[in-house]
Coordinates of C-alpha atoms and ligand atoms in Angstrom, one line a residue:
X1 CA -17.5 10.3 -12.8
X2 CA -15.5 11.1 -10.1
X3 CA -13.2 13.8 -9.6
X4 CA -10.5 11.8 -8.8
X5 CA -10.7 9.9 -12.2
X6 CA -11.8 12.6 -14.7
X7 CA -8.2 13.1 -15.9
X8 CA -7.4 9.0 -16.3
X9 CA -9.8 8.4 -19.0
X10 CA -7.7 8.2 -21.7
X11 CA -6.8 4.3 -21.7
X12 CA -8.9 1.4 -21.9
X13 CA -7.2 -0.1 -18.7
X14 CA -8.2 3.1 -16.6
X15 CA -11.5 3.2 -18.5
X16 CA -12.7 -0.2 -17.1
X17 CA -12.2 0.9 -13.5
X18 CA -14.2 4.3 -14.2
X19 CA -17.0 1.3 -15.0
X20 CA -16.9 -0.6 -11.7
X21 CA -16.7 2.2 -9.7
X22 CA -19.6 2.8 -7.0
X23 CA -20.8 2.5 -3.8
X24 CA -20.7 -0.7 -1.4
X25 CA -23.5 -1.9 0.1
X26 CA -23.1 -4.2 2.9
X27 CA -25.5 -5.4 5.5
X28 CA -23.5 -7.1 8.5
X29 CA -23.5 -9.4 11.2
X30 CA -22.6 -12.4 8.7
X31 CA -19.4 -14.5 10.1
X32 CA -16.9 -14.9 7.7
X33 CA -15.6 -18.8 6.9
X34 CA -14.0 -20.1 4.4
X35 CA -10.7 -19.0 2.7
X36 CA -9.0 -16.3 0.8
X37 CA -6.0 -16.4 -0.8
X38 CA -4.3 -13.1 -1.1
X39 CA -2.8 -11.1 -4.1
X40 CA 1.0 -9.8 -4.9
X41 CA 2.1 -6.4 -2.3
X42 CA 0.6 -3.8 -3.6
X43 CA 3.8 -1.4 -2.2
X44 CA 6.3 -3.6 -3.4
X45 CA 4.3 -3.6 -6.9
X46 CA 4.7 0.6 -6.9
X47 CA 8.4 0.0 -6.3
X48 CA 9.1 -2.9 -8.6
X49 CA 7.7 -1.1 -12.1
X50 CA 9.1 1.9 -11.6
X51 CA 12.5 -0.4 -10.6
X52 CA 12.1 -1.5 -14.4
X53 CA 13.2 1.6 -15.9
X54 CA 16.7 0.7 -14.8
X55 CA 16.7 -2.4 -16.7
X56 CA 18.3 -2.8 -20.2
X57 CA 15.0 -4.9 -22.2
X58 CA 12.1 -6.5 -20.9
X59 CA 11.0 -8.1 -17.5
X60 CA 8.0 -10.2 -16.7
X61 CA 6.7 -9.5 -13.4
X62 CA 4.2 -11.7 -11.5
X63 CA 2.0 -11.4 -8.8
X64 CA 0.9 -7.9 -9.8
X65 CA -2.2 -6.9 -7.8
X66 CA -4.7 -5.7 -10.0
X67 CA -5.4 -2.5 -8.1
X68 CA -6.2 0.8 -9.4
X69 CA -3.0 2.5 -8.2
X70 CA -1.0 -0.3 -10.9
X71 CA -3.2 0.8 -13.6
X72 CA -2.1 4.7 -12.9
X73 CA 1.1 3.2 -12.8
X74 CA 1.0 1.5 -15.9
X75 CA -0.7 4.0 -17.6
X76 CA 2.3 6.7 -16.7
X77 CA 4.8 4.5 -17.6
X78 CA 3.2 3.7 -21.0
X79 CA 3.4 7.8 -21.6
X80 CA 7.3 7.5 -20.9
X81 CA 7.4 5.0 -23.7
X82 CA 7.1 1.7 -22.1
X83 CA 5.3 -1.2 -23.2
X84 CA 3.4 -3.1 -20.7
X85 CA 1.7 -5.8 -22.2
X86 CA -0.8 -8.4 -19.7
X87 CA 0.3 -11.8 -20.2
X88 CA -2.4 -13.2 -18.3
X89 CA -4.5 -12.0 -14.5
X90 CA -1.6 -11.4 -12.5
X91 CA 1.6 -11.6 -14.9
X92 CA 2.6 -8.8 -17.0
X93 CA 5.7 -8.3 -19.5
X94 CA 7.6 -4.7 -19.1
X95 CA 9.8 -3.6 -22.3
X96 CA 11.5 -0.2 -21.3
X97 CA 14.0 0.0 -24.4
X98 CA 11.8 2.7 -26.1
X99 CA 11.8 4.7 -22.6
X100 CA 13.7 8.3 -23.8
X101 CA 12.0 11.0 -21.3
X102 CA 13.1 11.6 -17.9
X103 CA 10.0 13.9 -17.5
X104 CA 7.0 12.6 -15.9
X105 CA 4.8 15.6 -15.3
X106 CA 1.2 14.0 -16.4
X107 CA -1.4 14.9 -14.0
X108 CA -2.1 11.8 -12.6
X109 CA 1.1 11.8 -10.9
X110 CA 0.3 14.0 -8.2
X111 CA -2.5 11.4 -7.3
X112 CA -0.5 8.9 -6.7
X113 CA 2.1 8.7 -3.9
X114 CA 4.4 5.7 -5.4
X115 CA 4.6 7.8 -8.5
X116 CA 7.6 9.6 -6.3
X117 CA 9.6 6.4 -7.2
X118 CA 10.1 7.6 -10.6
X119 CA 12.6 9.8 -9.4
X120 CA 14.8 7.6 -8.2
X121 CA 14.3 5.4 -10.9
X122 CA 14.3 8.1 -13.9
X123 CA 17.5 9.9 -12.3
X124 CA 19.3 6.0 -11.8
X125 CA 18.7 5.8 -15.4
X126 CA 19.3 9.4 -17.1
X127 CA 21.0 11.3 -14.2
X128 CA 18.3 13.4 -14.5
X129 CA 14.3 13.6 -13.7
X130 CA 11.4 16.2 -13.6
X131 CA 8.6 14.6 -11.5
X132 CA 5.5 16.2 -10.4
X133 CA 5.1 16.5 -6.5
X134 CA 3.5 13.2 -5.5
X135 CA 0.0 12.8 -3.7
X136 CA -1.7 9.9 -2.1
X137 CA -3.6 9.6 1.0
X138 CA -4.0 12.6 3.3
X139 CA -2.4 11.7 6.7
X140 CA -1.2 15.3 7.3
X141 CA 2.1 16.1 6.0
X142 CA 4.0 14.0 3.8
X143 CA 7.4 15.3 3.3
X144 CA 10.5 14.0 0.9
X145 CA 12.7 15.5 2.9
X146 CA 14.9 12.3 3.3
X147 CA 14.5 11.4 -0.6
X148 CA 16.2 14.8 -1.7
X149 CA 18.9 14.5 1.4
X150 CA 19.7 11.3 -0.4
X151 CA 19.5 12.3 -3.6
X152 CA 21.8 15.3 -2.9
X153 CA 24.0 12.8 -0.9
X154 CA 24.6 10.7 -4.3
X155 CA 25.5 14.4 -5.9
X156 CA 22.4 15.1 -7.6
X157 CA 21.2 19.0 -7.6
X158 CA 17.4 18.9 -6.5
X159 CA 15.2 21.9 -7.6
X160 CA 11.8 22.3 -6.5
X161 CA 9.5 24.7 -8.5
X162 CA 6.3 25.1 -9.8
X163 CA 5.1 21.9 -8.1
X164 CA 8.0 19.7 -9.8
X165 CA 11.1 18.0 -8.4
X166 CA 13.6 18.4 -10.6
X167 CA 16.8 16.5 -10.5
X168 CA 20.1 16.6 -12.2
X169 CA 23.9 14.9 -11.9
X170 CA 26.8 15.0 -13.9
X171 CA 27.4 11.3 -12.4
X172 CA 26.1 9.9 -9.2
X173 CA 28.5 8.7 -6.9
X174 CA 27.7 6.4 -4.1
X175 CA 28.1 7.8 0.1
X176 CA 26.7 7.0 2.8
X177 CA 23.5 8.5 4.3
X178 CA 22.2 8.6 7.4
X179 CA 18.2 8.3 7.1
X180 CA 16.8 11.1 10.2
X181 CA 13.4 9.4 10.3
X182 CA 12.8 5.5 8.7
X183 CA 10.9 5.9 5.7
X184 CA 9.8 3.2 3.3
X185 CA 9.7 6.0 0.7
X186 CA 13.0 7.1 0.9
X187 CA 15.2 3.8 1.3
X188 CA 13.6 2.3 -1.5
X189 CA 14.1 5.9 -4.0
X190 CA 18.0 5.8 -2.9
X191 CA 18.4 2.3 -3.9
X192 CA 17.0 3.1 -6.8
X193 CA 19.4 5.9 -7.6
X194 CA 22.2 4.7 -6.1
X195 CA 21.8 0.9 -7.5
X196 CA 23.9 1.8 -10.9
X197 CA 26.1 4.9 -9.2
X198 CA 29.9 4.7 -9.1
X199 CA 31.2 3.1 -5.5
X200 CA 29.3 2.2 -2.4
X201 CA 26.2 3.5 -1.1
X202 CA 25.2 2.7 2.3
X203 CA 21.4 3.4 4.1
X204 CA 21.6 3.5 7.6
X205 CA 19.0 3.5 9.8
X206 CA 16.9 1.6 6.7
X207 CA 13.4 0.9 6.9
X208 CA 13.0 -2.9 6.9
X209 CA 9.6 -3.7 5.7
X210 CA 9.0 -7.0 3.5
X211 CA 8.6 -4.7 0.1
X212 CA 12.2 -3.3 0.7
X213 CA 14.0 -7.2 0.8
X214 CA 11.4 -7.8 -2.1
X215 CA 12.2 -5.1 -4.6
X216 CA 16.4 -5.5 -3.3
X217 CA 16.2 -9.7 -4.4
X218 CA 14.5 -8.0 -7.6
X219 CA 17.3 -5.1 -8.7
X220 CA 19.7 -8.2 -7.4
X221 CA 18.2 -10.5 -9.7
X222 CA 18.7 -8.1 -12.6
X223 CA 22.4 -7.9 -11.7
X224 CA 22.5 -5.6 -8.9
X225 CA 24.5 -6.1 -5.9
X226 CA 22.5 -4.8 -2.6
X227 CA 23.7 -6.4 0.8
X228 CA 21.2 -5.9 3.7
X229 CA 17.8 -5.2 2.9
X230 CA 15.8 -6.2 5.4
X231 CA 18.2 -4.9 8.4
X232 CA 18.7 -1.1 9.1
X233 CA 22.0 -1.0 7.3
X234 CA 21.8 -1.5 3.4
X235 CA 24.8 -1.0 1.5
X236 CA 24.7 -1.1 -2.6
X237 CA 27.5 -1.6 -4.7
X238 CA 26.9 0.0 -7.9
X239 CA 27.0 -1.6 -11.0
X240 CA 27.3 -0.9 -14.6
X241 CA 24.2 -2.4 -16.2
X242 CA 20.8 -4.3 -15.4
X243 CA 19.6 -6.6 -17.3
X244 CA 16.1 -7.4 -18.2
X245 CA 15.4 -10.9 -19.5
X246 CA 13.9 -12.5 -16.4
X247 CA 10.9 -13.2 -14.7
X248 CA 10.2 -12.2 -10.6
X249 CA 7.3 -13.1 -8.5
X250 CA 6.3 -10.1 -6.3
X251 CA 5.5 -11.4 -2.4
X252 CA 2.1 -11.4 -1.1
X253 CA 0.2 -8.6 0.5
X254 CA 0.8 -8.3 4.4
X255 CA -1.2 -5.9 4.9
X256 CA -4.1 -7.4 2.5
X257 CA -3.8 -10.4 4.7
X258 CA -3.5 -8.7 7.8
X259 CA -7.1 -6.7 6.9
X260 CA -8.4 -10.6 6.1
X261 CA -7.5 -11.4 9.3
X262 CA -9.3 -8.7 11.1
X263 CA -12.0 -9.1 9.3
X264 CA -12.2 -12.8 10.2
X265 CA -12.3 -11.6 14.2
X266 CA -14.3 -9.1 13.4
X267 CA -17.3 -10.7 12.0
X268 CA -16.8 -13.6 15.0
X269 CA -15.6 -15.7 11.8
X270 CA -13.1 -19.1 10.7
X271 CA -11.1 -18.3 8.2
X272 CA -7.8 -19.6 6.6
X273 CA -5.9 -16.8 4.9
X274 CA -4.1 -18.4 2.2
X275 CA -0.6 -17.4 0.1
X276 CA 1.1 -15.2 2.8
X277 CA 4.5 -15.2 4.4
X278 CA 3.3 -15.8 8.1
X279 CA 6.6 -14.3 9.2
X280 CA 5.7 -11.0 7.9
X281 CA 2.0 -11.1 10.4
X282 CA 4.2 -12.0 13.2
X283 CA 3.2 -8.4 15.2
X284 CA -0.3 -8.9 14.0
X285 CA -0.2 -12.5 15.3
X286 CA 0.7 -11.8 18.5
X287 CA -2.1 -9.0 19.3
X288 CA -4.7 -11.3 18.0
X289 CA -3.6 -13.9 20.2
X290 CA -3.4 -11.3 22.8
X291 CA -6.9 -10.6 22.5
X292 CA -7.6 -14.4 23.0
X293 CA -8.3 -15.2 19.3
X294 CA -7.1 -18.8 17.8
X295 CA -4.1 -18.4 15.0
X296 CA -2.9 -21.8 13.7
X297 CA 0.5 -20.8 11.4
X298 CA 1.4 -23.2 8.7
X299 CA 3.8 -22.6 5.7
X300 CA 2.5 -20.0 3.9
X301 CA -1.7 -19.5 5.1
X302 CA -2.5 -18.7 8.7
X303 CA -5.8 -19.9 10.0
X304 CA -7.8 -17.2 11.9
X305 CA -10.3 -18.9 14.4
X306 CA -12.6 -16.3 16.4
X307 CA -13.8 -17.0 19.8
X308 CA -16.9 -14.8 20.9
X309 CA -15.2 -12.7 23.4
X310 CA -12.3 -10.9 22.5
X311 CA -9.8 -8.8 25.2
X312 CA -9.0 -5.5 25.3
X313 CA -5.1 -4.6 24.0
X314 CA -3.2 -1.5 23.6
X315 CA -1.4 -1.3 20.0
X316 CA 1.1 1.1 19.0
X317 CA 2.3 1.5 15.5
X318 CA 5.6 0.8 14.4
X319 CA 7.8 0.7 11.2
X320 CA 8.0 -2.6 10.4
X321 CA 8.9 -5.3 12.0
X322 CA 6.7 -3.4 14.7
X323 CA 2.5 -3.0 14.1
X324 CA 1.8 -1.7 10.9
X325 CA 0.2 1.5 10.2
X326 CA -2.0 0.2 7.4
X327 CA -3.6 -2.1 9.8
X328 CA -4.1 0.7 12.1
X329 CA -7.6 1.9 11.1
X330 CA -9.0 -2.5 10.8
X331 CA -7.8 -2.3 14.1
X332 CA -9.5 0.6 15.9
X333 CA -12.6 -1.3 14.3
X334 CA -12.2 -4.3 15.7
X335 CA -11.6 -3.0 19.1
X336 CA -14.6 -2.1 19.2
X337 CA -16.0 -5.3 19.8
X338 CA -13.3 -6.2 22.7
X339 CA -14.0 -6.5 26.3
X340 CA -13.3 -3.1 27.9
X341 CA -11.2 -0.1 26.6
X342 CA -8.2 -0.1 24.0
X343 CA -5.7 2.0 23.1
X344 CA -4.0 2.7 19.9
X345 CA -1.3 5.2 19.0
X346 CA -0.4 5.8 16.2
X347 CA 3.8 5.4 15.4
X348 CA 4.4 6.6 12.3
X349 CA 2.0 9.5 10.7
X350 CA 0.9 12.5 12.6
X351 CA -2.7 12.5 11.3
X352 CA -4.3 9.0 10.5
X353 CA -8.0 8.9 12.7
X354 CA -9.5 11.0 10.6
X355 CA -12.0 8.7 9.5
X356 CA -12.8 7.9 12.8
X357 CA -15.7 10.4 12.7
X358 CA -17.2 8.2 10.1
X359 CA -17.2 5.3 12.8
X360 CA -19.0 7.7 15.0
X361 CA -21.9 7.5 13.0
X362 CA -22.5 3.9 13.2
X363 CA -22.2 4.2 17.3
X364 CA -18.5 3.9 17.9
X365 CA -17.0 5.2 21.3
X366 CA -13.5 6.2 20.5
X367 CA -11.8 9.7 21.6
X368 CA -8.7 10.8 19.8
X369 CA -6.0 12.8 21.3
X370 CA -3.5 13.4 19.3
X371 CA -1.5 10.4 18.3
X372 CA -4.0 7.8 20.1
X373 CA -7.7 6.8 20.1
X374 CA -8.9 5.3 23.1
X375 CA -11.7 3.0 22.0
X376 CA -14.3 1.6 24.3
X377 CA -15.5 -2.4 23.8
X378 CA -18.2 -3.9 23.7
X379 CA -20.3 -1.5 21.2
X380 CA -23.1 -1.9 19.4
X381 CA -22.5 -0.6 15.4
X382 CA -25.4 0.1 13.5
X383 CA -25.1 0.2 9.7
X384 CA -25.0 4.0 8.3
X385 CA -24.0 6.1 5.3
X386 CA -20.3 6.5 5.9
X387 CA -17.3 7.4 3.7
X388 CA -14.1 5.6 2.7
X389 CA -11.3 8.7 3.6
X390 CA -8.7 7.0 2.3
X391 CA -7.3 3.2 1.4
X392 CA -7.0 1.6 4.7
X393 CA -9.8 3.5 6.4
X394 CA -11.8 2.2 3.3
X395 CA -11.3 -1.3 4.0
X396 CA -12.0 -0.2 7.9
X397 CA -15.3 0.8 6.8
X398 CA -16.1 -2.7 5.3
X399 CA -15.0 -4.3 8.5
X400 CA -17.1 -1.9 10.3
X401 CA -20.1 -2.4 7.8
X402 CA -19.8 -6.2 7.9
X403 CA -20.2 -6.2 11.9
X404 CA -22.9 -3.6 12.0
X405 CA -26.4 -4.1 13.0
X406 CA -28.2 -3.4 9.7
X407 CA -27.3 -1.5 6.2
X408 CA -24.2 0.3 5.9
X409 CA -23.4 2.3 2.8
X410 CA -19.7 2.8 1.8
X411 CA -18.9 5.8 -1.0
X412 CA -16.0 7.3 -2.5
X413 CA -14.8 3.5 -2.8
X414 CA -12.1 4.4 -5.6
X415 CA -9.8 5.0 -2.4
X416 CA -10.4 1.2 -1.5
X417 CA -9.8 0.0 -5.1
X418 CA -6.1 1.7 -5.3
X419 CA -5.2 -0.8 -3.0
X420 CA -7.3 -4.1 -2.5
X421 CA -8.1 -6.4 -5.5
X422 CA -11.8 -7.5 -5.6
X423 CA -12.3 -7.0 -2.2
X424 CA -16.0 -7.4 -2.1
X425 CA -15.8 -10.5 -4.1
X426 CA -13.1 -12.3 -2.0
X427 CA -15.3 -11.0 1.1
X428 CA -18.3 -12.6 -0.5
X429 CA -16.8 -15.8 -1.1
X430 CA -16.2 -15.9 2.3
X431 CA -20.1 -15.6 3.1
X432 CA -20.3 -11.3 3.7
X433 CA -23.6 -9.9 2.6
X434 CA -21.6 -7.2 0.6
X435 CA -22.2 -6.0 -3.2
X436 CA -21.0 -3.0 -5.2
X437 CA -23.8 -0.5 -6.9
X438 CA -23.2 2.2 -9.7
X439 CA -23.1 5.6 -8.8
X440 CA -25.2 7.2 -11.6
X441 CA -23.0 9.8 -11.5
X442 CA -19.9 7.8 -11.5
X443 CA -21.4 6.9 -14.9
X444 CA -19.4 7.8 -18.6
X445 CA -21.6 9.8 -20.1
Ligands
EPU501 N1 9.0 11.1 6.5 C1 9.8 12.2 6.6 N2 10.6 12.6 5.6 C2 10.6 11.9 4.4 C3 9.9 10.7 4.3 C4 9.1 10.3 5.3 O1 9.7 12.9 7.6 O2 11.4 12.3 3.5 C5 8.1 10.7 7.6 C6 6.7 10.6 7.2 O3 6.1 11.9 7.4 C7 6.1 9.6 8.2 C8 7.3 8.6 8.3 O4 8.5 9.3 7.9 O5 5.9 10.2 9.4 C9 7.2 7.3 7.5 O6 7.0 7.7 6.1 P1 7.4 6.7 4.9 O7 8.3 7.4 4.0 O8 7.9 5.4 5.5 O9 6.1 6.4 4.2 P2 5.8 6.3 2.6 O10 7.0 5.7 2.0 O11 5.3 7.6 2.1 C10 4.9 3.9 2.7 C11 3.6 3.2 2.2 C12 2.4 3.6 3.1 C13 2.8 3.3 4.6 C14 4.1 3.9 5.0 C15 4.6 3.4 6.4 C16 3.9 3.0 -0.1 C17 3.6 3.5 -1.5 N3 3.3 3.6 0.9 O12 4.6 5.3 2.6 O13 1.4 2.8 2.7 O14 1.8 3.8 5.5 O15 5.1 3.5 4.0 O16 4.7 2.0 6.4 O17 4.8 2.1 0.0 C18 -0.9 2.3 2.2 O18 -0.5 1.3 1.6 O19 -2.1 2.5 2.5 C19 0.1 3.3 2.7 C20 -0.3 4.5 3.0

């Protein structure tokens, strides 16, 4: 069993992933055709249930990705006493009334990097919180510097020690706060404390990605009152209660569909990627059309048309609306196959090509320095062992493995299955030679 699952195994949910764990085996140079229809945002999800908490009663949420890092979720906030019940595939019913512990110091926590949303949450609710340190994937350092500044802003103590955040308040107390770096992390954990504080809160210089507007229209339907999402100026008028009581339909997965669509260029493919908000592709659109590939928008699927050649571009990562990060590392694969050399630097974490070694083993020509990886076109992959170093280089690998020359063998695929629902399947339906094996010793004994 893997490491990274040994301490889960106490639920039935989190015992049916340690089962379809494994390897994938994929053997490329297969176009992909067809469509795919994408599942509910995985980072708005990781907001959204810990935004529950907040709520007097139940909620039903839809749209919920079934991804390993919801079933972490779900599993810690069944241990803080709430009842998660699956109403059917992708629509589940949240009762917090029985939640009475502001401590959430289970083990798992530290896996998972979302799980720092139940400060914001747990202190919004009980004006106080211990949380384990979060974790996630390794892209050098991941500071919470800006959560605590807010936190402390709103008039909440913040201790760090023994690998716990622990927060207090008499009463929070809305202010402004001036955000030093955007972070998605951080604009979404002050909302959440500041959504039921006394007075106005305002975030300025606010991250603006789609999961921000999403989990704002859902703390707004619940009685809330939060102005701005979606600009860099967010200003929350706190209320007294939340209610529960009501369903919300979580938006679909930009950068799911974004990692559809590289795929699609990738493999020379056709392919209509289907439940989106094409709005929120737009930077993705425009480098795809840059590199001379056909994109045909319509209300809510784009259509993803590879020509043989693609051209060269230069892509730098950006908070959002700018190039994401998550499609950095699809990217850098697909440039492979351009015509002549690309650049990409990347925006918004200081360390996120390590997997690029991995692509070096299937023949890719790509030097990093620093912040950018210049990547030379026009090479030849050749299927390999290779390992998936975190979520986004995971489904990188798969992109690289379905336009290799040959069999390519992706492991420690747990990191592509906290994020990406069925992704083999949905890439086999589309015509990819791609199928998942048992590890033996990913086996329960
Ligand atoms: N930063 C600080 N101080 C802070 C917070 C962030 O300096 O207090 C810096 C970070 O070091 C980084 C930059 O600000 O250089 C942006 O970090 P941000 O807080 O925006 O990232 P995050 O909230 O930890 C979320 C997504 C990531 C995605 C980033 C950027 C979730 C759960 N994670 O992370 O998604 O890369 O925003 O868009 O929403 C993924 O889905 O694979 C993933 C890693």
């Amino acid at each position: 069993m893997p490491e990274y699952l040994q301490i889960y195994i106490f639920t039935k949910e989190l015992e049916r992933w340690c089962f379809i764990l494994g390897k994938l085996i994929i053997h490329g140079q297969k176009r992909l055709k067809g469509e795919v229809t994408v599942s509910g945002a995985k980072n708005a999800a990781v907001a959204i249930l810990p935004a529950t908490i907040l709520s007097e009663g139940s909620c039903v949420i839809e749209n919920v990705p079934d991804i390993l890092d919801i079933a972490i979720l779900k599993d810690i906030m069944t241990n803080l006493g709430a009842k998660i019940e699956n109403i059917n595939g992708s629509t589940i019913k949240v009762d917090v009334s029985d939640i009475n512990s502001y401590v959430a110091t289970d083990s798992q926590i530290s896996k998972l990097r979302a799980s720092y949303y139940l400060m914001g949450a747990l202190l919004g609710k009980f004006k106080k919180a211990v949380v384990t340190f979060p974790g996630g994937c390794d892209f050098g350092v991941r500071p919470i510097d800006q959560h605590i500044k807010g936190f402390e802003a709103l008039g909440a103590k913040v201790d760090i020690e023994h690998g716990k955040v622990i927060l207090s308040a008499n009463k929070l107390v809305g202010a402004p706060i001036y955000l030093d770096v955007v972070s998605v992390g951080a604009t979404i954990n002050i909302m959440l404390a500041a959504v039921k504080a006394e007075g106005i809160t305002t975030i300025e210089n606010a991250a603006k990605e789609p999961h921000i507007v999403d989990l704002a229209n859902f703390l707004n339907a619940m009685g809330a009152d939060i102005k701005g999402a979606g600009t860099d100026v967010i200003k929350i008028r706190g209320v007294k209660e939340l209610k529960g009581g009501h369903s919300y339909m979580i938006i679909p997965d930009q950068i799911e569909a974004g990692t559809f669509m590289i795929a699609a260029v990738a493999t020379r493919g056709d392919v209509l990627v289907k439940n989106i908000i094409p709005k929120h592709m737009e930077s993705l659109t425009a480098k795809l059309q840059e590199m001379n590939v056909k994109v045909e928008e319509f209300d809510d699927s784009i259509r993803v048309i590879s020509r043989d050649k693609i051209q060269k571009v230069n892509i730098k990562t950006l908070p959002y609306p700018g190039f994401p990060t998550d499609l950095q590392p699809p990217s850098t694969v697909l440039l492979c196959r351009a015509d002549g050399t690309s650049t990409i630097t990347e925006g918004v974490w200081d360390n996120r090509f390590q997997y690029v070694d991995e692509l070096k083993r299937m023949g890719a020509k790509i030097k990093v320095e620093g912040r950018m990886a210049v990547i030379e076109g026009s090479t030849r992959l050749s299927g390999a062992p290779i390992r998936a170093t975190d979520l986004r280089a995971g489904a990188a690998m798969v992109i690289a493995g379905m336009m290799a020359h040959g069999e390519t063998v992706v492991s420690n695929i747990e990191c592509i299955d906290r994020g990406y629902e069925r992704l083999e399947e949905k890439l086999r339906n589309l015509g990819a030679d791609i199928r998942r094996v048992a590890d033996e010793e990913d086996k329960i004994s």
